[in-house]
GROMACS .gro file of C-alpha atoms in nm:
model
  148
    1MET     CA    1   8.801  12.987   5.975
    2LYS     CA    2   8.708  13.343   6.075
    3TYR     CA    3   8.779  13.255   6.438
    4ILE     CA    4   9.132  13.133   6.358
    5ILE     CA    5   9.210  13.447   6.156
    6CYS     CA    6   9.078  13.664   6.438
    7LEU     CA    7   9.299  13.481   6.689
    8LEU     CA    8   9.606  13.517   6.470
    9PHE     CA    9   9.539  13.886   6.408
   10SER     CA   10   9.482  13.960   6.777
   11GLY     CA   11   9.798  13.768   6.860
   12LEU     CA   12   9.998  13.980   6.616
   13MET     CA   13   9.853  14.297   6.765
   14ALA     CA   14   9.919  14.190   7.124
   15ALA     CA   15  10.274  14.060   7.068
   16PRO     CA   16  10.449  14.402   7.082
   17LEU     CA   17  10.260  14.490   7.400
   18ILE     CA   18  10.358  14.161   7.564
   19ASP     CA   19  10.723  14.209   7.463
   20LYS     CA   20  10.731  14.560   7.614
   21ALA     CA   21  10.573  14.437   7.938
   22GLY     CA   22  10.819  14.148   7.956
   23ALA     CA   23  11.115  14.381   7.900
   24VAL     CA   24  11.005  14.613   8.180
   25ALA     CA   25  10.953  14.319   8.418
   26SER     CA   26  11.286  14.159   8.328
   27SER     CA   27  11.474  14.486   8.376
   28ALA     CA   28  11.315  14.527   8.718
   29VAL     CA   29  11.414  14.173   8.810
   30SER     CA   30  11.762  14.209   8.667
   31ASN     CA   31  11.824  14.525   8.868
   32GLN     CA   32  11.730  14.344   9.188
   33SER     CA   33  11.905  14.013   9.138
   34LEU     CA   34  12.213  14.104   8.933
   35ASP     CA   35  12.523  14.287   9.041
   36ILE     CA   36  12.684  14.459   8.741
   37THR     CA   37  13.062  14.434   8.728
   38LYS     CA   38  13.325  14.501   8.458
   39ASP     CA   39  13.336  14.139   8.349
   40GLY     CA   40  12.962  14.102   8.316
   41ALA     CA   41  12.667  14.015   8.531
   42LYS     CA   42  12.712  13.828   8.855
   43LEU     CA   43  12.426  13.684   9.059
   44ASN     CA   44  12.392  13.798   9.417
   45GLN     CA   45  12.422  13.535   9.687
   46VAL     CA   46  12.089  13.435   9.831
   47PRO     CA   47  12.098  13.301  10.188
   48TYR     CA   48  12.022  12.930  10.191
   49GLN     CA   49  11.785  12.792  10.450
   50GLN     CA   50  11.716  12.424  10.460
   51THR     CA   51  11.347  12.353  10.498
   52ARG     CA   52  11.211  12.036  10.643
   53ASN     CA   53  10.930  11.868  10.452
   54ILE     CA   54  10.903  11.580  10.693
   55SER     CA   55  10.554  11.538  10.826
   56PRO     CA   56  10.531  11.476  11.197
   57SER     CA   57  10.492  11.114  11.291
   58PRO     CA   58  10.150  11.015  11.421
   59SER     CA   59  10.112  10.999  11.794
   60ILE     CA   60  10.070  10.673  11.981
   61GLU     CA   61   9.704  10.751  12.041
   62GLU     CA   62   9.651  10.804  11.668
   63MET     CA   63   9.823  10.474  11.587
   64LYS     CA   64   9.609  10.292  11.844
   65ARG     CA   65   9.294  10.448  11.698
   66ARG     CA   66   9.391  10.343  11.344
   67LEU     CA   67   9.471   9.988  11.456
   68ALA     CA   68   9.141   9.963  11.643
   69HIS     CA   69   8.955  10.083  11.333
   70GLU     CA   70   9.132   9.826  11.113
   71VAL     CA   71   9.046   9.546  11.357
   72SER     CA   72   8.687   9.669  11.368
   73ILE     CA   73   8.668   9.647  10.988
   74GLN     CA   74   8.813   9.295  10.995
   75ILE     CA   75   8.552   9.192  11.252
   76ALA     CA   76   8.278   9.342  11.033
   77ASN     CA   77   8.404   9.142  10.735
   78ASP     CA   78   8.409   8.822  10.943
   79ILE     CA   79   8.053   8.883  11.064
   80ALA     CA   80   7.934   8.957  10.710
   81TYR     CA   81   8.075   8.625  10.588
   82GLY     CA   82   7.937   8.451  10.898
   83LEU     CA   83   7.595   8.591  10.811
   84ILE     CA   84   7.613   8.413  10.476
   85ILE     CA   85   7.699   8.088  10.653
   86ALA     CA   86   7.413   8.145  10.899
   87HIS     CA   87   7.177   8.185  10.605
   88ASP     CA   88   7.304   7.861  10.452
   89LYS     CA   89   7.248   7.684  10.785
   90ASN     CA   90   6.895   7.828  10.811
   91GLN     CA   91   6.989   8.017  11.129
   92ILE     CA   92   6.931   8.375  11.014
   93ARG     CA   93   6.729   8.413  10.696
   94TYR     CA   94   6.773   8.696  10.450
   95GLY     CA   95   6.548   8.996  10.511
   96THR     CA   96   6.438   8.904  10.863
   97ARG     CA   97   6.452   9.150  11.151
   98MET     CA   98   6.762   8.980  11.296
   99TYR     CA   99   6.931   8.990  10.955
  100ARG     CA  100   6.873   9.366  10.933
  101LYS     CA  101   6.998   9.416  11.288
  102VAL     CA  102   7.318   9.226  11.205
  103GLN     CA  103   7.360   9.446  10.895
  104THR     CA  104   7.330   9.750  11.122
  105ALA     CA  105   7.599   9.605  11.350
  106ILE     CA  106   7.824   9.548  11.046
  107ASN     CA  107   7.777   9.912  10.939
  108LEU     CA  108   7.857  10.035  11.289
  109LEU     CA  109   8.171   9.823  11.301
  110ARG     CA  110   8.289   9.952  10.964
  111ARG     CA  111   8.247  10.308  11.092
  112GLY     CA  112   8.474  10.231  11.387
  113ALA     CA  113   8.240  10.127  11.667
  114GLY     CA  114   8.368   9.853  11.893
  115LEU     CA  115   8.212   9.509  11.910
  116ASN     CA  116   8.031   9.582  12.237
  117GLY     CA  117   7.905   9.918  12.113
  118ALA     CA  118   7.784   9.771  11.784
  119SER     CA  119   7.607   9.493  11.972
  120ARG     CA  120   7.436   9.736  12.208
  121ARG     CA  121   7.338   9.993  11.944
  122SER     CA  122   7.211   9.739  11.689
  123GLY     CA  123   7.022   9.523  11.939
  124VAL     CA  124   7.203   9.201  11.842
  125PRO     CA  125   7.322   8.992  12.137
  126ARG     CA  126   7.699   8.970  12.168
  127SER     CA  127   7.681   8.589  12.159
  128VAL     CA  128   7.519   8.603  11.813
  129LEU     CA  129   7.793   8.835  11.683
  130ASP     CA  130   8.060   8.610  11.836
  131GLN     CA  131   7.914   8.303  11.661
  132LEU     CA  132   7.890   8.484  11.327
  133MET     CA  133   8.246   8.608  11.371
  134LYS     CA  134   8.367   8.255  11.447
  135TRP     CA  135   8.203   8.122  11.129
  136GLY     CA  136   8.343   8.411  10.928
  137GLN     CA  137   8.697   8.354  11.048
  138GLN     CA  138   8.698   8.011  10.885
  139ARG     CA  139   8.686   8.161  10.535
  140PRO     CA  140   8.995   8.155  10.315
  141GLY     CA  141   9.196   8.473  10.346
  142ALA     CA  142   9.060   8.568  10.688
  143SER     CA  143   9.314   8.735  10.911
  144LEU     CA  144   9.400   8.568  11.237
  145TYR     CA  145   9.364   8.788  11.541
  146HIS     CA  146   9.247   8.726  11.891
  147ILE     CA  147   8.942   8.908  12.024
  148GLU     CA  148   8.849   8.884  12.388
   0.00000   0.00000   0.00000
C-alpha cells in the first residue's frame, strides 16, 4: 500500500515537469513544421520519396543451392527409413558399427553434403546408401525424384 501511495505522489509531483517539457518540445516542433498564416496553421509540404521495400530476388546459384539442400534432406529421410527396413530384414542391426556409420551419413546429408560426399566421409559404401534409399522411397509420403 505504501508503494502505491509513493507512486501516486511521485506522479503528481512529476506531472507539472512533464507538461512543461512537453510544451517546450511541441513549440519547437510546431515552429519547424507549421507555417503560421492569418487563417490558422498550415502544414509545410514535405517532399515525398517512394521507398522500395522489395527484397532482391535470390540469385540462380542461391536457388540451386537451396534445391540441392532440400534434395539432400529428402535423401537423408529416405535412408533413415531404409535403415529401419534394413533392421527389420536383419541386414543392419541397431547399434552396430555400420548402423552408426549410416547415422553419420544421414547427419552429413541433413547438413547439406551430397550423397557421394556423405558416403566418402562416413565410410559407408555408396551401394549400401543406394539400397537403403531405394527401400526408404517405398514408404508412404515419400517424394518421387530421380537421383543418378
